[in-house]
GROMACS .gro file of C-alpha atoms in nm:
model
  384
    1MET     CA    1   4.774  -7.026   7.631
    2ARG     CA    2   4.511  -6.769   7.734
    3ALA     CA    3   4.775  -6.496   7.739
    4ASN     CA    4   4.887  -6.576   7.387
    5SER     CA    5   4.526  -6.569   7.264
    6GLU     CA    6   4.464  -6.224   7.415
    7ASN     CA    7   4.782  -6.086   7.259
    8SER     CA    8   4.683  -6.213   6.916
    9SER     CA    9   4.335  -6.051   6.946
   10TRP     CA   10   4.484  -5.718   7.047
   11ILE     CA   11   4.729  -5.725   6.757
   12VAL     CA   12   4.443  -5.788   6.512
   13ARG     CA   13   4.242  -5.494   6.648
   14THR     CA   14   4.547  -5.271   6.630
   15LYS     CA   15   4.600  -5.359   6.266
   16ARG     CA   16   4.235  -5.288   6.181
   17LEU     CA   17   4.246  -4.954   6.363
   18THR     CA   18   4.566  -4.861   6.184
   19GLN     CA   19   4.413  -4.946   5.845
   20ALA     CA   20   4.103  -4.741   5.928
   21LEU     CA   21   4.315  -4.442   6.023
   22ILE     CA   22   4.514  -4.473   5.701
   23VAL     CA   23   4.196  -4.486   5.489
   24SER     CA   24   4.045  -4.190   5.678
   25GLY     CA   25   4.361  -3.985   5.636
   26THR     CA   26   4.375  -4.066   5.266
   27LEU     CA   27   4.013  -3.954   5.217
   28ASN     CA   28   4.072  -3.632   5.409
   29VAL     CA   29   4.379  -3.550   5.203
   30SER     CA   30   4.183  -3.621   4.879
   31LEU     CA   31   3.894  -3.397   4.988
   32LEU     CA   32   4.131  -3.116   5.085
   33GLY     CA   33   4.314  -3.148   4.753
   34THR     CA   34   3.987  -3.135   4.561
   35PHE     CA   35   3.873  -2.827   4.757
   36PHE     CA   36   4.195  -2.636   4.694
   37TYR     CA   37   4.185  -2.732   4.325
   38PHE     CA   38   3.844  -2.573   4.267
   39VAL     CA   39   3.933  -2.265   4.474
   40ILE     CA   40   4.244  -2.201   4.267
   41LYS     CA   41   4.056  -2.270   3.939
   42ASP     CA   42   3.780  -2.017   4.024
   43LYS     CA   43   4.038  -1.755   4.111
   44ASN     CA   44   4.219  -1.803   3.780
   45ASP     CA   45   3.890  -1.777   3.589
   46SER     CA   46   3.798  -1.449   3.762
   47LEU     CA   47   4.139  -1.304   3.687
   48SER     CA   48   4.113  -1.399   3.321
   49ILE     CA   49   3.775  -1.221   3.294
   50GLU     CA   50   3.902  -0.907   3.464
   51LEU     CA   51   4.212  -0.882   3.248
   52LYS     CA   52   4.047  -0.915   2.903
   53PRO     CA   53   4.207  -0.669   2.658
   54LEU     CA   54   4.010  -0.368   2.523
   55ALA     CA   55   4.056  -0.493   2.169
   56THR     CA   56   3.776  -0.747   2.217
   57GLU     CA   57   3.516  -0.478   2.311
   58THR     CA   58   3.246  -0.367   2.058
   59LYS     CA   59   3.372  -0.083   1.842
   60LEU     CA   60   3.170   0.238   1.806
   61PRO     CA   61   3.046   0.325   1.456
   62THR     CA   62   3.283   0.547   1.261
   63ALA     CA   63   3.044   0.676   0.986
   64SER     CA   64   3.049   1.054   0.943
   65ASN     CA   65   2.752   1.286   0.903
   66LEU     CA   66   2.817   1.311   0.530
   67GLU     CA   67   2.839   0.934   0.483
   68THR     CA   68   2.520   0.876   0.680
   69LEU     CA   69   2.341   1.151   0.489
   70ARG     CA   70   2.453   1.002   0.159
   71SER     CA   71   2.317   0.659   0.255
   72TYR     CA   72   1.989   0.809   0.380
   73SER     CA   73   1.938   1.017   0.064
   74VAL     CA   74   1.848   0.707  -0.140
   75LEU     CA   75   1.600   0.564   0.113
   76SER     CA   76   1.226   0.562   0.049
   77TYR     CA   77   0.978   0.775   0.240
   78GLN     CA   78   0.868   0.482   0.460
   79GLN     CA   79   1.228   0.380   0.536
   80LEU     CA   80   1.312   0.733   0.648
   81LEU     CA   81   1.011   0.736   0.881
   82LEU     CA   82   1.158   0.433   1.059
   83CYS     CA   83   1.492   0.614   1.090
   84LEU     CA   84   1.318   0.900   1.274
   85GLU     CA   85   1.312   0.671   1.578
   86LYS     CA   86   1.693   0.626   1.587
   87PRO     CA   87   1.842   0.858   1.854
   88ASP     CA   88   2.201   0.735   1.801
   89PHE     CA   89   2.470   1.004   1.784
   90ILE     CA   90   2.691   1.024   1.475
   91GLU     CA   91   2.921   1.322   1.520
   92GLN     CA   92   2.918   1.695   1.596
   93GLY     CA   93   2.604   1.658   1.805
   94ILE     CA   94   2.401   1.526   1.509
   95LYS     CA   95   2.186   1.215   1.551
   96LYS     CA   96   2.067   0.967   1.292
   97ARG     CA   97   1.709   1.088   1.329
   98ASP     CA   98   1.824   1.445   1.251
   99LEU     CA   99   1.962   1.337   0.914
  100ALA     CA  100   1.657   1.121   0.841
  101LEU     CA  101   1.442   1.430   0.893
  102SER     CA  102   1.674   1.630   0.666
  103CYS     CA  103   1.623   1.380   0.384
  104LEU     CA  104   1.246   1.381   0.433
  105VAL     CA  105   1.239   1.760   0.400
  106ALA     CA  106   1.493   1.789   0.116
  107PHE     CA  107   1.399   1.492  -0.103
  108HIS     CA  108   1.037   1.413  -0.014
  109HIS     CA  109   0.906   1.768   0.057
  110PHE     CA  110   0.785   1.677   0.406
  111ASN     CA  111   0.591   1.968   0.562
  112LEU     CA  112   0.795   2.018   0.880
  113ASP     CA  113   0.642   2.358   0.957
  114LYS     CA  114   0.293   2.211   0.965
  115ALA     CA  115   0.407   1.909   1.167
  116LEU     CA  116   0.548   2.134   1.443
  117GLY     CA  117   0.285   2.406   1.424
  118GLY     CA  118   0.506   2.662   1.249
  119ILE     CA  119   0.740   2.725   1.544
  120PRO     CA  120   1.081   2.883   1.461
  121LEU     CA  121   1.351   2.619   1.408
  122GLN     CA  122   1.729   2.629   1.413
  123LYS     CA  123   1.852   2.552   1.063
  124ARG     CA  124   2.195   2.447   0.939
  125SER     CA  125   2.302   2.286   0.613
  126ILE     CA  126   2.530   2.013   0.481
  127LEU     CA  127   2.659   2.011   0.124
  128LEU     CA  128   2.589   1.674  -0.037
  129SER     CA  129   2.707   1.524  -0.365
  130GLN     CA  130   2.665   1.159  -0.458
  131GLU     CA  131   2.980   1.133  -0.670
  132LYS     CA  132   3.281   1.344  -0.753
  133GLY     CA  133   3.187   1.608  -1.006
  134SER     CA  134   2.813   1.560  -0.955
  135GLU     CA  135   2.571   1.835  -0.857
  136ILE     CA  136   2.613   1.966  -0.503
  137ILE     CA  137   2.290   1.986  -0.302
  138GLU     CA  138   2.247   2.195   0.010
  139VAL     CA  139   2.057   1.974   0.254
  140PRO     CA  140   1.895   2.148   0.554
  141VAL     CA  141   1.961   2.013   0.905
  142PHE     CA  142   1.750   2.099   1.210
  143PRO     CA  143   1.963   2.043   1.523
  144GLY     CA  144   1.837   2.060   1.878
  145LEU     CA  145   1.492   1.906   1.828
  146ALA     CA  146   1.367   1.738   2.146
  147ASP     CA  147   1.220   1.389   2.184
  148TYR     CA  148   0.864   1.518   2.210
  149GLN     CA  149   0.908   1.712   1.885
  150PHE     CA  150   1.018   1.400   1.701
  151GLN     CA  151   0.719   1.220   1.848
  152ALA     CA  152   0.496   1.495   1.704
  153ILE     CA  153   0.670   1.464   1.366
  154VAL     CA  154   0.621   1.087   1.355
  155HIS     CA  155   0.257   1.122   1.461
  156PHE     CA  156   0.193   1.383   1.189
  157ALA     CA  157   0.361   1.167   0.924
  158LYS     CA  158   0.155   0.861   1.017
  159THR     CA  159  -0.184   1.030   1.056
  160GLU     CA  160  -0.183   1.302   0.787
  161LYS     CA  161  -0.306   1.182   0.446
  162TRP     CA  162  -0.080   1.420   0.250
  163PRO     CA  163   0.198   1.545   0.485
  164PHE     CA  164   0.377   1.742   0.212
  165THR     CA  165   0.453   2.103   0.121
  166SER     CA  166   0.291   2.278  -0.176
  167GLN     CA  167   0.573   2.152  -0.396
  168GLY     CA  168   0.531   1.798  -0.266
  169LEU     CA  169   0.156   1.805  -0.334
  170PHE     CA  170   0.226   1.934  -0.686
  171TYR     CA  171   0.461   1.643  -0.757
  172GLU     CA  172   0.208   1.397  -0.613
  173LEU     CA  173  -0.046   1.530  -0.864
  174LYS     CA  174   0.204   1.504  -1.149
  175ARG     CA  175   0.274   1.142  -1.056
  176SER     CA  176  -0.098   1.063  -1.041
  177THR     CA  177  -0.318   0.976  -1.335
  178PRO     CA  178  -0.667   1.128  -1.371
  179PRO     CA  179  -0.910   1.107  -1.206
  180TYR     CA  180  -0.713   1.258  -0.918
  181HIS     CA  181  -0.783   1.162  -0.558
  182SER     CA  182  -1.035   1.408  -0.418
  183SER     CA  183  -0.845   1.452  -0.091
  184LEU     CA  184  -0.526   1.533  -0.285
  185ILE     CA  185  -0.710   1.798  -0.489
  186ASN     CA  186  -0.857   1.945  -0.170
  187ALA     CA  187  -0.513   1.961  -0.007
  188PHE     CA  188  -0.353   2.127  -0.311
  189SER     CA  189  -0.641   2.374  -0.353
  190LEU     CA  190  -0.551   2.521  -0.012
  191THR     CA  191  -0.202   2.624  -0.127
  192SER     CA  192  -0.120   2.983  -0.217
  193GLU     CA  193   0.017   2.876  -0.557
  194TYR     CA  194  -0.313   2.719  -0.663
  195HIS     CA  195  -0.513   3.008  -0.520
  196SER     CA  196  -0.322   3.263  -0.731
  197VAL     CA  197  -0.424   3.083  -1.052
  198TYR     CA  198  -0.778   3.021  -0.927
  199MET     CA  199  -0.827   3.393  -0.856
  200LEU     CA  200  -0.702   3.490  -1.203
  201PHE     CA  201  -0.939   3.255  -1.385
  202SER     CA  202  -1.234   3.339  -1.161
  203LYS     CA  203  -1.201   3.716  -1.205
  204THR     CA  204  -1.160   3.700  -1.583
  205GLY     CA  205  -1.472   3.487  -1.621
  206ILE     CA  206  -1.309   3.200  -1.812
  207SER     CA  207  -1.517   2.883  -1.788
  208TYR     CA  208  -1.318   2.593  -1.642
  209SER     CA  209  -1.347   2.294  -1.409
  210THR     CA  210  -1.126   2.215  -1.111
  211ASN     CA  211  -0.984   1.907  -1.282
  212GLN     CA  212  -0.914   2.112  -1.594
  213LEU     CA  213  -0.719   2.366  -1.390
  214ILE     CA  214  -0.523   2.086  -1.220
  215ASP     CA  215  -0.444   1.934  -1.561
  216LEU     CA  216  -0.319   2.271  -1.682
  217LEU     CA  217  -0.082   2.318  -1.388
  218CYS     CA  218   0.048   1.961  -1.409
  219GLU     CA  219   0.137   2.014  -1.775
  220GLY     CA  220   0.387   2.277  -1.663
  221GLU     CA  221   0.669   2.273  -1.410
  222TRP     CA  222   0.679   2.372  -1.045
  223MET     CA  223   0.901   2.674  -1.117
  224ASP     CA  224   0.644   2.806  -1.366
  225LEU     CA  225   0.373   2.796  -1.101
  226THR     CA  226   0.577   2.933  -0.810
  227ASN     CA  227   0.718   3.219  -1.022
  228PHE     CA  228   0.367   3.316  -1.131
  229SER     CA  229   0.243   3.304  -0.772
  230LEU     CA  230   0.528   3.527  -0.653
  231SER     CA  231   0.467   3.781  -0.930
  232GLN     CA  232   0.098   3.797  -0.840
  233ARG     CA  233   0.186   3.870  -0.478
  234VAL     CA  234   0.400   4.164  -0.586
  235ALA     CA  235   0.156   4.307  -0.843
  236LEU     CA  236  -0.192   4.158  -0.835
  237ASP     CA  237  -0.305   4.155  -1.199
  238LEU     CA  238  -0.641   3.988  -1.265
  239SER     CA  239  -0.691   4.118  -1.619
  240MET     CA  240  -0.776   3.911  -1.925
  241GLU     CA  241  -0.441   4.008  -2.076
  242ARG     CA  242  -0.259   3.853  -1.780
  243CYS     CA  243  -0.466   3.537  -1.811
  244ARG     CA  244  -0.390   3.507  -2.182
  245SER     CA  245  -0.021   3.561  -2.114
  246PHE     CA  246  -0.032   3.285  -1.852
  247LEU     CA  247  -0.203   3.042  -2.090
  248LEU     CA  248   0.035   3.134  -2.371
  249ALA     CA  249   0.336   3.051  -2.151
  250TYR     CA  250   0.190   2.705  -2.088
  251LEU     CA  251   0.106   2.664  -2.457
  252GLU     CA  252   0.475   2.713  -2.537
  253LYS     CA  253   0.541   2.420  -2.304
  254ARG     CA  254   0.302   2.214  -2.520
  255SER     CA  255   0.012   2.221  -2.275
  256LYS     CA  256  -0.295   2.079  -2.446
  257THR     CA  257  -0.523   2.218  -2.175
  258ALA     CA  258  -0.384   2.570  -2.223
  259ALA     CA  259  -0.445   2.545  -2.597
  260LEU     CA  260  -0.805   2.435  -2.544
  261LEU     CA  261  -0.876   2.712  -2.292
  262LEU     CA  262  -0.734   2.973  -2.530
  263LEU     CA  263  -0.949   2.845  -2.816
  264GLU     CA  264  -1.264   2.847  -2.604
  265SER     CA  265  -1.213   3.177  -2.422
  266SER     CA  266  -1.030   3.392  -2.681
  267PRO     CA  267  -1.083   3.263  -3.038
  268GLU     CA  268  -1.039   3.611  -3.188
  269PHE     CA  269  -0.717   3.663  -2.994
  270CYS     CA  270  -0.582   3.332  -3.123
  271LEU     CA  271  -0.664   3.424  -3.482
  272GLN     CA  272  -0.537   3.781  -3.480
  273GLN     CA  273  -0.262   3.803  -3.216
  274LEU     CA  274  -0.083   3.469  -3.205
  275GLU     CA  275   0.235   3.412  -3.404
  276ASP     CA  276   0.262   3.137  -3.663
  277ARG     CA  277   0.473   2.926  -3.427
  278HIS     CA  278   0.186   2.927  -3.178
  279ILE     CA  279  -0.066   2.839  -3.448
  280LEU     CA  280   0.150   2.546  -3.557
  281LEU     CA  281   0.150   2.426  -3.197
  282PHE     CA  282  -0.231   2.412  -3.204
  283PHE     CA  283  -0.228   2.183  -3.507
  284ASP     CA  284   0.042   1.967  -3.355
  285LEU     CA  285  -0.137   1.928  -3.021
  286PHE     CA  286  -0.476   1.857  -3.181
  287ASN     CA  287  -0.343   1.643  -3.463
  288HIS     CA  288  -0.594   1.368  -3.381
  289SER     CA  289  -0.881   1.610  -3.306
  290PRO     CA  290  -0.891   1.848  -3.606
  291TYR     CA  291  -1.261   1.924  -3.548
  292LEU     CA  292  -1.155   2.143  -3.252
  293LEU     CA  293  -0.970   2.370  -3.494
  294LYS     CA  294  -1.247   2.401  -3.752
  295ASN     CA  295  -1.347   2.760  -3.673
  296LEU     CA  296  -0.985   2.869  -3.628
  297SER     CA  297  -0.888   2.710  -3.960
  298LYS     CA  298  -1.157   2.901  -4.149
  299GLY     CA  299  -1.021   3.229  -4.019
  300LEU     CA  300  -0.661   3.130  -4.091
  301LEU     CA  301  -0.737   3.060  -4.458
  302SER     CA  302  -0.861   3.417  -4.495
  303SER     CA  303  -0.555   3.569  -4.327
  304PRO     CA  304  -0.205   3.640  -4.464
  305ARG     CA  305  -0.036   3.349  -4.286
  306THR     CA  306   0.252   3.133  -4.409
  307ASP     CA  307   0.208   2.837  -4.643
  308ALA     CA  308   0.271   2.596  -4.354
  309VAL     CA  309  -0.024   2.740  -4.161
  310TRP     CA  310  -0.247   2.746  -4.469
  311GLN     CA  311  -0.165   2.384  -4.549
  312LEU     CA  312  -0.257   2.263  -4.201
  313ALA     CA  313  -0.572   2.476  -4.192
  314ALA     CA  314  -0.684   2.334  -4.526
  315GLN     CA  315  -0.621   1.978  -4.406
  316ALA     CA  316  -0.822   2.043  -4.089
  317LEU     CA  317  -1.117   2.150  -4.307
  318GLY     CA  318  -1.077   1.852  -4.537
  319HIS     CA  319  -0.946   2.051  -4.836
  320SER     CA  320  -0.682   1.898  -5.058
  321GLN     CA  321  -0.532   2.231  -5.169
  322ILE     CA  322  -0.461   2.563  -5.006
  323PRO     CA  323  -0.584   2.894  -5.153
  324THR     CA  324  -0.378   3.012  -5.450
  325LYS     CA  325  -0.386   3.377  -5.345
  326LYS     CA  326  -0.339   3.518  -5.001
  327VAL     CA  327  -0.572   3.789  -4.883
  328GLU     CA  328  -0.372   4.107  -4.842
  329LYS     CA  329  -0.626   4.289  -4.627
  330PRO     CA  330  -0.832   4.042  -4.428
  331GLU     CA  331  -1.164   4.155  -4.300
  332ILE     CA  332  -1.134   4.235  -3.934
  333LYS     CA  333  -1.452   4.217  -3.736
  334LYS     CA  334  -1.525   4.516  -3.526
  335PRO     CA  335  -1.495   4.420  -3.159
  336LEU     CA  336  -1.821   4.419  -2.966
  337TYR     CA  337  -1.666   4.526  -2.638
  338LYS     CA  338  -1.392   4.745  -2.505
  339THR     CA  339  -1.197   4.705  -2.181
  340TYR     CA  340  -1.218   4.964  -1.905
  341LYS     CA  341  -1.002   4.956  -1.591
  342VAL     CA  342  -1.188   5.073  -1.282
  343GLN     CA  343  -1.032   5.384  -1.126
  344ALA     CA  344  -1.046   5.505  -0.766
  345GLY     CA  345  -1.382   5.673  -0.700
  346ASP     CA  346  -1.560   5.492  -0.986
  347ASN     CA  347  -1.899   5.327  -0.946
  348LEU     CA  348  -2.127   5.147  -1.191
  349TRP     CA  349  -2.358   5.447  -1.231
  350LYS     CA  350  -2.067   5.676  -1.324
  351ILE     CA  351  -1.914   5.422  -1.564
  352ALA     CA  352  -2.249   5.349  -1.732
  353ARG     CA  353  -2.318   5.721  -1.779
  354THR     CA  354  -1.969   5.789  -1.919
  355HIS     CA  355  -1.990   5.509  -2.177
  356LYS     CA  356  -2.363   5.558  -2.246
  357VAL     CA  357  -2.470   5.207  -2.151
  358SER     CA  358  -2.700   5.071  -1.884
  359ILE     CA  359  -2.585   4.940  -1.546
  360LYS     CA  360  -2.774   4.617  -1.614
  361GLU     CA  361  -2.574   4.554  -1.933
  362ILE     CA  362  -2.242   4.602  -1.753
  363MET     CA  363  -2.347   4.367  -1.473
  364GLN     CA  364  -2.466   4.096  -1.715
  365ILE     CA  365  -2.160   4.106  -1.941
  366ASN     CA  366  -1.915   4.102  -1.649
  367GLN     CA  367  -2.122   3.858  -1.438
  368LEU     CA  368  -2.141   4.098  -1.145
  369GLU     CA  369  -2.361   3.992  -0.855
  370THR     CA  370  -2.352   4.330  -0.679
  371ASP     CA  371  -2.289   4.689  -0.783
  372LYS     CA  372  -1.970   4.703  -0.575
  373ILE     CA  373  -1.653   4.716  -0.784
  374ARG     CA  374  -1.290   4.730  -0.679
  375PRO     CA  375  -1.035   4.974  -0.831
  376GLY     CA  376  -0.803   4.797  -1.073
  377ARG     CA  377  -1.063   4.553  -1.206
  378CYS     CA  378  -1.108   4.538  -1.582
  379LEU     CA  379  -1.466   4.558  -1.710
  380GLN     CA  380  -1.598   4.471  -2.056
  381ILE     CA  381  -1.802   4.768  -2.186
  382PRO     CA  382  -2.031   4.719  -2.492
  383LEU     CA  383  -1.953   4.950  -2.783
  384ARG     CA  384  -2.220   5.187  -2.914
   0.00000   0.00000   0.00000
């Protein structure tokens, strides 16, 4: 009986051990299977990343220099300043910031020379037209500028009150309404174009204010001013005749300031030398201020002018009818002064002795502060 009991106990233990081994083996196989599964999955994932086709990569921009320039040409001044900080290449060695600078110079008259201290720059050009058949514009490009130079340009643009060329300052004044900003007037008064006109008016003794001179220039065009400045550089002419010619050119462009300066400085010239078309311009410009033409109108009614001029002169004086007879020989007042151009070797003593007048008279009439005179200057000499 005891032997049978021991055999039964051993059989039970054997069964339990066998079951434990089976469970352990099953768990080991499951763990190994799980391990190999994740190893194979990670390997497949890495292969899929490595073998991604090039088609899914980010494409480089394909815009050309001309296309970029065309899009930049319509941007505002502030927008172009932001584009100065874009160093991205476009093509042919040109960067976005290069074309932004080109548009600032070409369309906004940015003063690049002043921003970089006047150093020599490489200059190329791109022909730009917005649409087929439209005007072709030659836009300057400045390749090869370094990072520090662009930093200087940006700094100048952000710190300078008026970072523009003479032409840009002129257009800023034309866009402004009086009274003009004092700093803008100061900036423009330093330009060679303004100085050429200032010198002419100062030397001829015409009374004017700075704002009046600015108004006069703004009533013309930039080409009028720059052409006059260039001609004065070639042949410096500071005579009264040159000043009258300058004012007459602006009068023909319907400048009210030019008309007023002519009336105030040269009333006899206006009456005797101006054509009827110029006289008609006076009446048109001062249509609402006929009192300014009172003295001129009196002289016109005693001169052999056309009926159109007589009619307007009579209206300015409040007359209902024009004179029935024209004066054939109007009375011409004898001029009080004659003009003398200073020659080399002249001095006030010699001129006064030649024309039999005193030095003091010559200095008072011509507003001379010293007895030093420069050859080529025109002096008013009283007639005896």
